[in-house]
Coordinates of C-alpha atoms in Angstrom, one line a residue:
X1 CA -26.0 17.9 -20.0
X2 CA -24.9 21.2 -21.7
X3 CA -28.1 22.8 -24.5
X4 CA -27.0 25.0 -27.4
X5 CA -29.8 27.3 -28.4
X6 CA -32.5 29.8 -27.6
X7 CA -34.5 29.8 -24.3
X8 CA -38.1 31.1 -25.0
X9 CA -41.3 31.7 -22.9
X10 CA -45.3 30.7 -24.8
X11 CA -48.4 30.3 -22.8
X12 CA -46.6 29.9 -19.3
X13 CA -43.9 27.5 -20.3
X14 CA -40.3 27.9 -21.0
X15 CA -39.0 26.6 -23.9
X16 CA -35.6 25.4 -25.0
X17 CA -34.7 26.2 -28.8
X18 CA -32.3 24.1 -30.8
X19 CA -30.0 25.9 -32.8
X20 CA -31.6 23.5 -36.1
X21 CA -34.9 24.4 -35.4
X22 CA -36.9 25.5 -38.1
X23 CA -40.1 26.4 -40.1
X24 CA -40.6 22.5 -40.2
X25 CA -40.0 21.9 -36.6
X26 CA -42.9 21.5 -33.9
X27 CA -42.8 23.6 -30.8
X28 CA -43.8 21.3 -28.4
X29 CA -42.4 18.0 -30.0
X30 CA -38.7 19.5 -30.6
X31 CA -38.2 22.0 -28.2
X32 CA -38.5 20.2 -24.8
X33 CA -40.3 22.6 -21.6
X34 CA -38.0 23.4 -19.0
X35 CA -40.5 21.6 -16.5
X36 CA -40.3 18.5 -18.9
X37 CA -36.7 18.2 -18.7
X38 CA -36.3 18.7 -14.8
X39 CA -39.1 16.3 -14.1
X40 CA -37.3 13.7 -16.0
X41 CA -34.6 14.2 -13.7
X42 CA -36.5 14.3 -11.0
X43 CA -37.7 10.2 -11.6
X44 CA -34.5 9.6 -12.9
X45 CA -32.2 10.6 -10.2
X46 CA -35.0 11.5 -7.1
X47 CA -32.1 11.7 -4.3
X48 CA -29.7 13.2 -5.8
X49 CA -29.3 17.1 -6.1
X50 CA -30.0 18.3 -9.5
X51 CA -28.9 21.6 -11.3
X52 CA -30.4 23.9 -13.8
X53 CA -28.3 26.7 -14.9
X54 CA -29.8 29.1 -18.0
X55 CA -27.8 31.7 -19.7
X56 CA -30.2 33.3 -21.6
X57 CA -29.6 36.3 -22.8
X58 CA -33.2 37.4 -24.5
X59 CA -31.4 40.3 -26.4
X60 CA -32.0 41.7 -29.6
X61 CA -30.8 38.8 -30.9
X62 CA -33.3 36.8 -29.5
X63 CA -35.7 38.8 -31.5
X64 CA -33.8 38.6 -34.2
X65 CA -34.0 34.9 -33.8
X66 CA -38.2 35.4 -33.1
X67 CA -38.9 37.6 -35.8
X68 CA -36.8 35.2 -38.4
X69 CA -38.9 32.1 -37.2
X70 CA -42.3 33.7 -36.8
X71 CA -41.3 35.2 -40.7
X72 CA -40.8 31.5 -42.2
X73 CA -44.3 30.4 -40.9
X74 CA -43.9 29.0 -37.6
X75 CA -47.3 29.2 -36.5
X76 CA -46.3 28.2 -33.0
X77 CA -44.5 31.1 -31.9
X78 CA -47.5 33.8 -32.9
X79 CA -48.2 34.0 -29.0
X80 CA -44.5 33.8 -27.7
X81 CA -42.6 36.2 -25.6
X82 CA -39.1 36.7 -24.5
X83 CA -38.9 36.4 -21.2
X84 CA -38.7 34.1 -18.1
X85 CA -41.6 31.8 -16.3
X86 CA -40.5 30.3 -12.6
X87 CA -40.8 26.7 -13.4
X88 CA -42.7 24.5 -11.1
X89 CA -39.4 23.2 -9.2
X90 CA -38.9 20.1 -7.7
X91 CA -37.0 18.6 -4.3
X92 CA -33.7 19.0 -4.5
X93 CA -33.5 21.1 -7.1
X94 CA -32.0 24.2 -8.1
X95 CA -32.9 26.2 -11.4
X96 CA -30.6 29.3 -11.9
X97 CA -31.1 32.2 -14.4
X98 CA -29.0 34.9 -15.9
X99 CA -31.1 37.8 -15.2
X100 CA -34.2 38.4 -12.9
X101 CA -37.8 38.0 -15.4
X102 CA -38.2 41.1 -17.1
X103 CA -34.6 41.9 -18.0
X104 CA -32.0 41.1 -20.1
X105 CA -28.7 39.2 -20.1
X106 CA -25.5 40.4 -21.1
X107 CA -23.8 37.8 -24.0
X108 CA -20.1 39.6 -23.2
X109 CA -19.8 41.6 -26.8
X110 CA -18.2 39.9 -29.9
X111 CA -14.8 39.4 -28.8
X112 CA -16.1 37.6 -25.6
X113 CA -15.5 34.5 -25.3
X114 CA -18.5 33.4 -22.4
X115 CA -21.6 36.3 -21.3
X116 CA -21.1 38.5 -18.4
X117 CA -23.1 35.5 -16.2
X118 CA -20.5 33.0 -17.4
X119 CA -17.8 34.2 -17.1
X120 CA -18.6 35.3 -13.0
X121 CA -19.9 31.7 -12.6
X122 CA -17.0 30.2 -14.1
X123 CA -14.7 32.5 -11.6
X124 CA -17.1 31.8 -8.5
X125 CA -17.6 27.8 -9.3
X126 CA -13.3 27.8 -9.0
X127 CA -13.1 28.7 -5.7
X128 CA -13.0 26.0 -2.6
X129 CA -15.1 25.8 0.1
X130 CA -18.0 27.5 -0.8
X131 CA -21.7 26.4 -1.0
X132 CA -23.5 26.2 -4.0
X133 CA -26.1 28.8 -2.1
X134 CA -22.5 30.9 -1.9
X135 CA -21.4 30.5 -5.6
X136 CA -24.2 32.0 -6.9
X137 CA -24.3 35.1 -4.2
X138 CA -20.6 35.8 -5.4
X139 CA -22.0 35.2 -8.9
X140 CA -25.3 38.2 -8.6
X141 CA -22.6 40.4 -6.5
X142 CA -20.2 40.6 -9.6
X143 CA -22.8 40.8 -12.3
X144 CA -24.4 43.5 -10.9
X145 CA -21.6 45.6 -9.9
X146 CA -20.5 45.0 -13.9
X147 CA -23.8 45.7 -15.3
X148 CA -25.2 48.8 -13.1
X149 CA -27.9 46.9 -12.0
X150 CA -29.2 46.4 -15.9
X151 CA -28.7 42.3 -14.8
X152 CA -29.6 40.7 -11.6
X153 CA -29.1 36.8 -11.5
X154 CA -31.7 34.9 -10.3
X155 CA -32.7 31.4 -8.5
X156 CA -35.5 29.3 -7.5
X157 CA -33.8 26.5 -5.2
X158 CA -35.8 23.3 -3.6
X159 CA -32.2 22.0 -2.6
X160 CA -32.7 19.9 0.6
X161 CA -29.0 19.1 0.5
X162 CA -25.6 20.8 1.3
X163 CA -24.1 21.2 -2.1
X164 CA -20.6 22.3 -3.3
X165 CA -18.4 22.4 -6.3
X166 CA -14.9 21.1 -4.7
X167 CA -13.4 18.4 -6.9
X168 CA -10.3 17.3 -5.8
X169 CA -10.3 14.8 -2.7
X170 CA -7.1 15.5 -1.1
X171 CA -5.9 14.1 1.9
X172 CA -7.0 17.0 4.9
X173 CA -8.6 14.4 6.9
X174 CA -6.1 13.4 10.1
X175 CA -6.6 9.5 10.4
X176 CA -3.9 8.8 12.6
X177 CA -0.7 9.6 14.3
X178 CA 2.6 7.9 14.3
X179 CA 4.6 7.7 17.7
X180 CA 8.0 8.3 16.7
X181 CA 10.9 7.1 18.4
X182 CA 12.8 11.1 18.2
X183 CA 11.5 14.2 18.7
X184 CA 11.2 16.0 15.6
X185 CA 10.7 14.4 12.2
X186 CA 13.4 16.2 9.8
X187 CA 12.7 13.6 6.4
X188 CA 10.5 11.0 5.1
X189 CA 9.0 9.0 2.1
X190 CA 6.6 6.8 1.3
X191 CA 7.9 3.4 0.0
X192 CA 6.6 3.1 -3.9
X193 CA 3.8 0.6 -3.9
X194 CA 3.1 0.8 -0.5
X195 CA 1.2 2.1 2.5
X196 CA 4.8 1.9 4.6
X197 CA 6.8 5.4 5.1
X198 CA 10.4 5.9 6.2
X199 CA 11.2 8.5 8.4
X200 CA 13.9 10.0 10.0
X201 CA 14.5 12.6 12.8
X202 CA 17.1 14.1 15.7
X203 CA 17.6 10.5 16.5
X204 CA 19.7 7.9 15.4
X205 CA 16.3 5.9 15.2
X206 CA 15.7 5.2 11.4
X207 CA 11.3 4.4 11.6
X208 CA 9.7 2.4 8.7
X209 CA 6.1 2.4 9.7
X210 CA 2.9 0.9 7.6
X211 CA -0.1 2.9 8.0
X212 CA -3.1 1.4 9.1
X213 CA -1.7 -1.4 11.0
X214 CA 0.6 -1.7 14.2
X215 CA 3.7 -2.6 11.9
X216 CA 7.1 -0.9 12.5
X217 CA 10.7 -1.6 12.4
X218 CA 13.5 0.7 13.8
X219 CA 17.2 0.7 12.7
X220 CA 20.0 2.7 14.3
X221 CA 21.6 5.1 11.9
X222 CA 25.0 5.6 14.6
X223 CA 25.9 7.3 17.7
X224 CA 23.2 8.8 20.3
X225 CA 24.3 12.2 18.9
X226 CA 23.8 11.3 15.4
X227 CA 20.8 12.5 13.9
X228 CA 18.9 11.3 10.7
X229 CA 18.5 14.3 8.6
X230 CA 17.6 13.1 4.9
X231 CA 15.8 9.3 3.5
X232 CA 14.7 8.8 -0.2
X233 CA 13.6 4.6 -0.6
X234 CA 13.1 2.3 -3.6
X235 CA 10.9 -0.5 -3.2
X236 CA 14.5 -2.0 -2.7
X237 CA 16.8 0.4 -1.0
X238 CA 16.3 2.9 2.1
X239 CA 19.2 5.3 1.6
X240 CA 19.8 7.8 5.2
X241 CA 22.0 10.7 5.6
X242 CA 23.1 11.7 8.9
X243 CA 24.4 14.4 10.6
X244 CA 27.8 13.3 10.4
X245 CA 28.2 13.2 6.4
X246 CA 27.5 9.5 6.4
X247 CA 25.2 7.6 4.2
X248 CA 23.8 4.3 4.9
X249 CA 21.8 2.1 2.6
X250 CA 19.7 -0.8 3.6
X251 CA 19.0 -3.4 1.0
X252 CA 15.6 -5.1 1.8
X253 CA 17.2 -7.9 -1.1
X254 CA 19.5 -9.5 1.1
X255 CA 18.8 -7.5 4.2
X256 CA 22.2 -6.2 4.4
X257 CA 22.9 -2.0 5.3
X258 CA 26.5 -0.5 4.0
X259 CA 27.4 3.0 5.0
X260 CA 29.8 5.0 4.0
X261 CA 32.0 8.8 4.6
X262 CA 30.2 11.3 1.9
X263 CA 31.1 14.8 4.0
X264 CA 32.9 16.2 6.3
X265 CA 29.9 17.3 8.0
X266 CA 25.6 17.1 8.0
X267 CA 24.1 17.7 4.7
X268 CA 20.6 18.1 4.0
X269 CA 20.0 16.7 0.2
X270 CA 19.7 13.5 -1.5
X271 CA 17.8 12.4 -4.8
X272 CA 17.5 9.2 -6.1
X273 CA 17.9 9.0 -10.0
X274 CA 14.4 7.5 -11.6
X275 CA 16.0 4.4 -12.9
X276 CA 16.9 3.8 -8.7
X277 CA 20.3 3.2 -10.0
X278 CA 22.2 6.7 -8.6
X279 CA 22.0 8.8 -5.9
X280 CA 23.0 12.3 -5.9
X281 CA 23.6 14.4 -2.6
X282 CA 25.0 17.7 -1.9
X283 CA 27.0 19.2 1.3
X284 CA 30.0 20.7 2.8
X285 CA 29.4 24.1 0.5
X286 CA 28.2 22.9 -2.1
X287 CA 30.4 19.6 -3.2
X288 CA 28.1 17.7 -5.7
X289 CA 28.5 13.7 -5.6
X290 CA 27.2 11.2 -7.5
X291 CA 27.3 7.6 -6.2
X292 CA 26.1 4.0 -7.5
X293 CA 23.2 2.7 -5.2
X294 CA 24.4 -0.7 -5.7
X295 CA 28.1 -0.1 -4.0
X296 CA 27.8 3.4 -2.5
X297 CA 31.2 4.0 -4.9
X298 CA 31.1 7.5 -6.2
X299 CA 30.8 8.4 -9.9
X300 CA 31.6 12.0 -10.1
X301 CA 32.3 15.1 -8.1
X302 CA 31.2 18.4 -8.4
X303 CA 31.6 21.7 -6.9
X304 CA 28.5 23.7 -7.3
X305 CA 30.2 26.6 -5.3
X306 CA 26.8 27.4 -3.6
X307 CA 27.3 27.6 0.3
X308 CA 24.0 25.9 1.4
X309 CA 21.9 23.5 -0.7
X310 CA 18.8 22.7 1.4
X311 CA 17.0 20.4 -1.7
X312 CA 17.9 18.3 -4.9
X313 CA 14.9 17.2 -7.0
X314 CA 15.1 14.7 -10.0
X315 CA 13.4 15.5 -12.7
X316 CA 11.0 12.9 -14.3
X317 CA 12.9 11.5 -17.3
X318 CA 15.7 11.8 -15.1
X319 CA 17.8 14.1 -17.0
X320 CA 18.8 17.0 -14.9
X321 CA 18.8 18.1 -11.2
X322 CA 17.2 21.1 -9.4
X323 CA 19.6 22.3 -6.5
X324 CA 17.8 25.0 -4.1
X325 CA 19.8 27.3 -1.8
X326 CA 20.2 30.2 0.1
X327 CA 21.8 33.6 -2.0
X328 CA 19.0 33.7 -4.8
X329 CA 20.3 29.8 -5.8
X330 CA 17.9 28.1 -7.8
X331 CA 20.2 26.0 -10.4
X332 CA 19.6 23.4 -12.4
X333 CA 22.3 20.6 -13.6
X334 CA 22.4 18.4 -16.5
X335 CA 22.9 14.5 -15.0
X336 CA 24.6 13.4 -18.0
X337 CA 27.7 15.6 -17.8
X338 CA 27.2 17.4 -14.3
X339 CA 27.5 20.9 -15.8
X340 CA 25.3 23.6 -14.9
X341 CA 22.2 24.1 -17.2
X342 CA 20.6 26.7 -16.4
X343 CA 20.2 29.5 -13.5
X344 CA 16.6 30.2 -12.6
X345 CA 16.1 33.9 -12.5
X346 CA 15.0 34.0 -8.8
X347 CA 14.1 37.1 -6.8
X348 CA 13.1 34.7 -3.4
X349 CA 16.5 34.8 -0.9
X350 CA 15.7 31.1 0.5
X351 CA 14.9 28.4 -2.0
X352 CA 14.3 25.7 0.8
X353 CA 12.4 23.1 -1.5
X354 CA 11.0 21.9 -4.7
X355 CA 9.0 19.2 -6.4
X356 CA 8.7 18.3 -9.9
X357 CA 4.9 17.5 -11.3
X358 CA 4.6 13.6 -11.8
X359 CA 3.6 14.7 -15.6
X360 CA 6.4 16.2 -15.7
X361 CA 4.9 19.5 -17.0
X362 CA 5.8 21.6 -14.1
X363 CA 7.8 22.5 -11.3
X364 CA 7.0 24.2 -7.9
X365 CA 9.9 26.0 -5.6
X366 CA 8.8 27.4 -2.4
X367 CA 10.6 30.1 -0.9
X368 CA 10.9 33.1 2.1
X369 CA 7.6 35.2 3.2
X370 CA 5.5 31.7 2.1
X371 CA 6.3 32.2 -1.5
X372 CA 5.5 29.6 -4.0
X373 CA 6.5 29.5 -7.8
X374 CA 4.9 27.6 -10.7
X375 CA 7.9 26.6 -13.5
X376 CA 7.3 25.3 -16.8
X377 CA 9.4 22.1 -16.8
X378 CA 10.1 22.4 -20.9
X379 CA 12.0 25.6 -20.9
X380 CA 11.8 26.9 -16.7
X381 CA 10.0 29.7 -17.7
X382 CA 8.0 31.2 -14.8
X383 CA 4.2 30.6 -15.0
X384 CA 2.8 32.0 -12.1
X385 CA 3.6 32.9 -8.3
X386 CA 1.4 31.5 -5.3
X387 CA 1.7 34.7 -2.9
X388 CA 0.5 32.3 0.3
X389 CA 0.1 35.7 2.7
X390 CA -2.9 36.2 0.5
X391 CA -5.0 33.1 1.7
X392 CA -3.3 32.5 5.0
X393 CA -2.3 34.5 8.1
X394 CA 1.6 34.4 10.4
X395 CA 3.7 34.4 7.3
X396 CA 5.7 37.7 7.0
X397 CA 8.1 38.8 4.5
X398 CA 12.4 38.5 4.3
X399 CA 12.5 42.3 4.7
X400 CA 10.4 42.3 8.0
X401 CA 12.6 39.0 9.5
X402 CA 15.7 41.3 8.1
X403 CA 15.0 44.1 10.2
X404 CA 16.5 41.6 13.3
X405 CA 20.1 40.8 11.7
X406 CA 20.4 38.3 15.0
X407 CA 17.7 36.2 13.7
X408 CA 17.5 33.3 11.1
X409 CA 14.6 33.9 8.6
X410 CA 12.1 31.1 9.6
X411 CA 8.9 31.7 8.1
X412 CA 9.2 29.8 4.6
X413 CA 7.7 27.6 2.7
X414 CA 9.9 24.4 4.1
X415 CA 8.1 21.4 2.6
X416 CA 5.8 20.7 -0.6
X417 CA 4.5 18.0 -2.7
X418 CA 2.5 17.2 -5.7
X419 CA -0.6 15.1 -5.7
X420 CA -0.2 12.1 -8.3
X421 CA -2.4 13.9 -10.3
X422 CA -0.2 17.2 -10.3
X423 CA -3.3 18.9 -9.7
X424 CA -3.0 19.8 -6.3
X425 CA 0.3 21.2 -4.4
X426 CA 0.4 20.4 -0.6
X427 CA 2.7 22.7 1.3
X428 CA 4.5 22.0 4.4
X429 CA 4.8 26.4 6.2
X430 CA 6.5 27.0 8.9
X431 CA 3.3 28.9 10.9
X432 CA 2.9 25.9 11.0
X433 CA 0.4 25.3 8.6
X434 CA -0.3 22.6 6.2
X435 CA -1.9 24.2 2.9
X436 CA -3.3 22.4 -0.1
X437 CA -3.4 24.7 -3.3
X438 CA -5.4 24.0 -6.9
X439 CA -2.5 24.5 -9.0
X440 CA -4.5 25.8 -12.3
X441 CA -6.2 28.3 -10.8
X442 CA -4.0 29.0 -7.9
X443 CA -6.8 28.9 -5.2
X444 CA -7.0 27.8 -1.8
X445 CA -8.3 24.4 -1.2
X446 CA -7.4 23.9 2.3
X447 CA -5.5 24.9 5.1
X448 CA -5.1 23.0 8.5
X449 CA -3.2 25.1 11.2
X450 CA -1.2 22.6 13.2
X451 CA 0.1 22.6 17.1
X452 CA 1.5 26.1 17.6
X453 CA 4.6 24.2 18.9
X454 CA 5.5 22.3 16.0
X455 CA 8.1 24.8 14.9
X456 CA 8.5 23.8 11.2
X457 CA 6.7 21.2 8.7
X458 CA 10.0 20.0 7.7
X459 CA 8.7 16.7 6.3
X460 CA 5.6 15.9 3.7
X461 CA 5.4 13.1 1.5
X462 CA 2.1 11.9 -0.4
X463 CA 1.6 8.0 -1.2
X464 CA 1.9 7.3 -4.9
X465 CA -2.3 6.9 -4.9
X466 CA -2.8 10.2 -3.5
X467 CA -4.8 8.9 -0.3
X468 CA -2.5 9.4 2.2
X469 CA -0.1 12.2 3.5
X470 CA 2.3 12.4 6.4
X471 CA 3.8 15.6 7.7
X472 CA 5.6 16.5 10.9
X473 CA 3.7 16.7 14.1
X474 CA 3.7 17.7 17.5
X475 CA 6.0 15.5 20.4
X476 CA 7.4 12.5 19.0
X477 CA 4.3 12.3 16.4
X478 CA 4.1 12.1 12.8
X479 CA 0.4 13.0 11.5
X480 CA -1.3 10.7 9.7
X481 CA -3.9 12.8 6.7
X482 CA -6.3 10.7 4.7
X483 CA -8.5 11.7 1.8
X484 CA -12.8 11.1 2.2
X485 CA -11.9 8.3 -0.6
X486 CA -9.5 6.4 1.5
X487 CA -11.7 6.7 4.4
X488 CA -14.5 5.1 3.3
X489 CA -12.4 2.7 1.1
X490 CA -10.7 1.7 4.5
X491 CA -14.2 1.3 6.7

């Protein structure tokens, strides 16, 4: 329930003032007590907890506001002060003020658009994993420190519950674990519709598991040597590179699997178009193809002339390609014509990932030193940059890892993936951590440190509902991550 108006104290009581009260208005029939209102929640929702938050500022123009009504003949308010009355508070209840009784509240100045109080709450209520009790102690710390000491928040709290302000549910929970049939899990996908994933690893074991059940099939992919580096499915097809340059595709229609010679050697990206009807893949420095699902023939060749594409993304409608590389590459292709659309001004040397919104509003790229970038989709404009070293620890930066020429930078940003809602970013690092980020206000929702011998999160994919998420795990596992939703759904 949100009030506009004037919070005044008569005989004891505080009083809530409509912004349309006047000289005709009764006291104590139109401007409801603070006690009436929370004892009305208190029999209409008794086990739930219930919060009262009052910005009042009781300024001068407050008495302004006084004077003006007391002026017009409003008998009512010949006895009435500014100021603040504890409330009698009931269980489960917290009532939270702007400024200690006695003192006044800062509204912010004219060209403010919320009061010092608001504006430290609004900042405070943003942030994850805090209690309420730790919300409004970040909330008094701030308004004091702006104010001198002039305004000091202030609550009365009956809460008998733990209480929090976290709104997304997203899937931190592990549920489960997925025996895999090779050692480390390079690729994988959900298939659209379903609770099955395909996934693929240094094996020539191709995995299609269903979560939640003991359902599984396994396909060979080629020789003992070759290994499964890349899937993308349709509810139809389950398209595999391999190490080799090969490409197979399994068509769940007629349960038949054609493969055929794409490179020369292993490449590492494939997207599938969003009408399911192309597939685009990248290797062998930097040859684009283009092939038709339906016959694996190819449709057009490009060469990008970058040496190392490690990601092609589709975007939403479909009409252009993100490629990410090594070199600064971060490149974007028009599908229509295959010519090069635009270079993103990138300052990141590895550009090992990337994942369009499902809005398609925005983009994310992850990058070297745990980088992560926010694009606008319209015009690829940079919006923001998630600096991960901020929120988590074991990430260091390309010029540290530089300092040892002999060594291969490791310590990216390998996997991410946007919730359904494109709300939330979960981020595969290479610590390894797995890190879910509230894209709007660029805080830290999450972050679950896995087995220090998992070496890299090279795999995380999201089912299209948002309960479920599967990521690399430790020895021949694939961890299983469920939302509190799902849970309970599922028990």
């Amino acid at each position: 329930m949100f009030f506009a108006g004037h919070g005044l104290e008569s005989s004891g009581n505080n009083y809530l003032i409509p912004c349309d009260f006047n000289e005709d208005s009764d006291l104590n029939y139109h401007a409801p007590t603070l006690d009436f209102i929370i004892d009305s929640f208190a029999k209409s929702f008794p086990n739930s907890a219930k919060l009262f938050i009052l910005d009042a500022c009781r300024n001068d123009g407050d008495k302004d506001f006084l004077d003006s009504l007391k002026s017009r003949g409003a008998g009512n308010f010949k006895a009435m002060n500014l100021g603040q009355v504890k409330p009698e508070t009931n269980n489960n209840t917290l009532i939270a003020f702007a400024t200690a009784p006695g003192m006044k509240a800062s509204d912010g100045g004219v060209n403010s658009r919320n009061g010092l109080y608001t504006k430290h709450l609004i900042e405070s209520m943003s942030q994850y994993n805090l209690s309420i009790e730790d919300v409004f102690r970040l909330v008094r710390e701030q308004v004091i420190k702006d104010s001198d000491f002039k305004q000091i928040p202030w609550e009365h709290s009956s809460l008998l519950k733990s209480f929090s302000f976290d709104y997304y549910d997203v899937p931190c929970t592990l549920v489960d674990t997925i025996t895999l049939p090779f050692d480390t899990l390079f690729s994988s996908q959900f298939i659209p519709g379903t609770k099955s994933i395909a996934l693929v690893g240094n094996s020539n074991r191709f995995l299609i598991q269903t979560l939640n059940s003991y359902e599984s099939s396994v396909n060979i992919i080629g020789e003992k040597s070759v290994h499964g580096e890349v899937v993308r499915v349709t509810d139809r097809y389950h398209l595999v590179g391999n190490s080799e340059g090969y490409l197979y595709c399994y068509d769940n229609l007629d349960n038949t699997v054609k493969s055929t010679k794409i490179f020369n050697s292993v490449f590492f990206a494939m997207s599938i178009s969003t009408n399911c009807n192309e597939v685009v893949l990248c290797g062998d420095g930097g040859v684009l193809k283009n092939l038709s699902v339906d016959d694996l023939s190819v449709i057009f060749v490009k060469d990008t002339g970058i040496n190392n594409v490690f990601s092609i993304s589709h975007t939403v409608d479909g009409d252009s390609i993100l490629l990410c590389g090594d070199n600064y590459e971060l490149v974007v292709y028009d599908t229509k014509n295959h010519q090069l659309f635009k270079k993103l001004e990138n300052d990141c040397f590895y550009s090992n990932t990337a994942s369009f919104s499902p809005d398609g509003k925005l983009l994310a790229t992850g990058h070297d030193g745990g980088i992560v970038k926010i694009w606008d989709r319209d015009n690829y404009k940079l919006l923001k940059t998630i600096n991960l070293p901020k929120y988590i620890e074991n990430i260091v930066s390309i010029i540290e890892i530089k300092k040892d020429a002999g060594k291969v930078p490791t310590n990216h940003i390998v996997s991410l993936c946007f919730t359904p809602d494109s709300n939330v970013l979960a981020i595969g690092t290479s610590d390894p951590s797995l890190v879910f980020v509230d894209v709007k206000y660029s805080q830290l929702i999450k972050e679950i440190k896995l087995d220090f011998s998992v070496s890299q999160i090279y795999s995380l994919s999201i089912s299209d509902c948002g309960d479920y998420l599967v990521c690399s795990g430790h020895k021949r596992k694939a961890y299983v991550f469920s939302t509190n939703k799902a849970i309970k759904s599922d028990s």
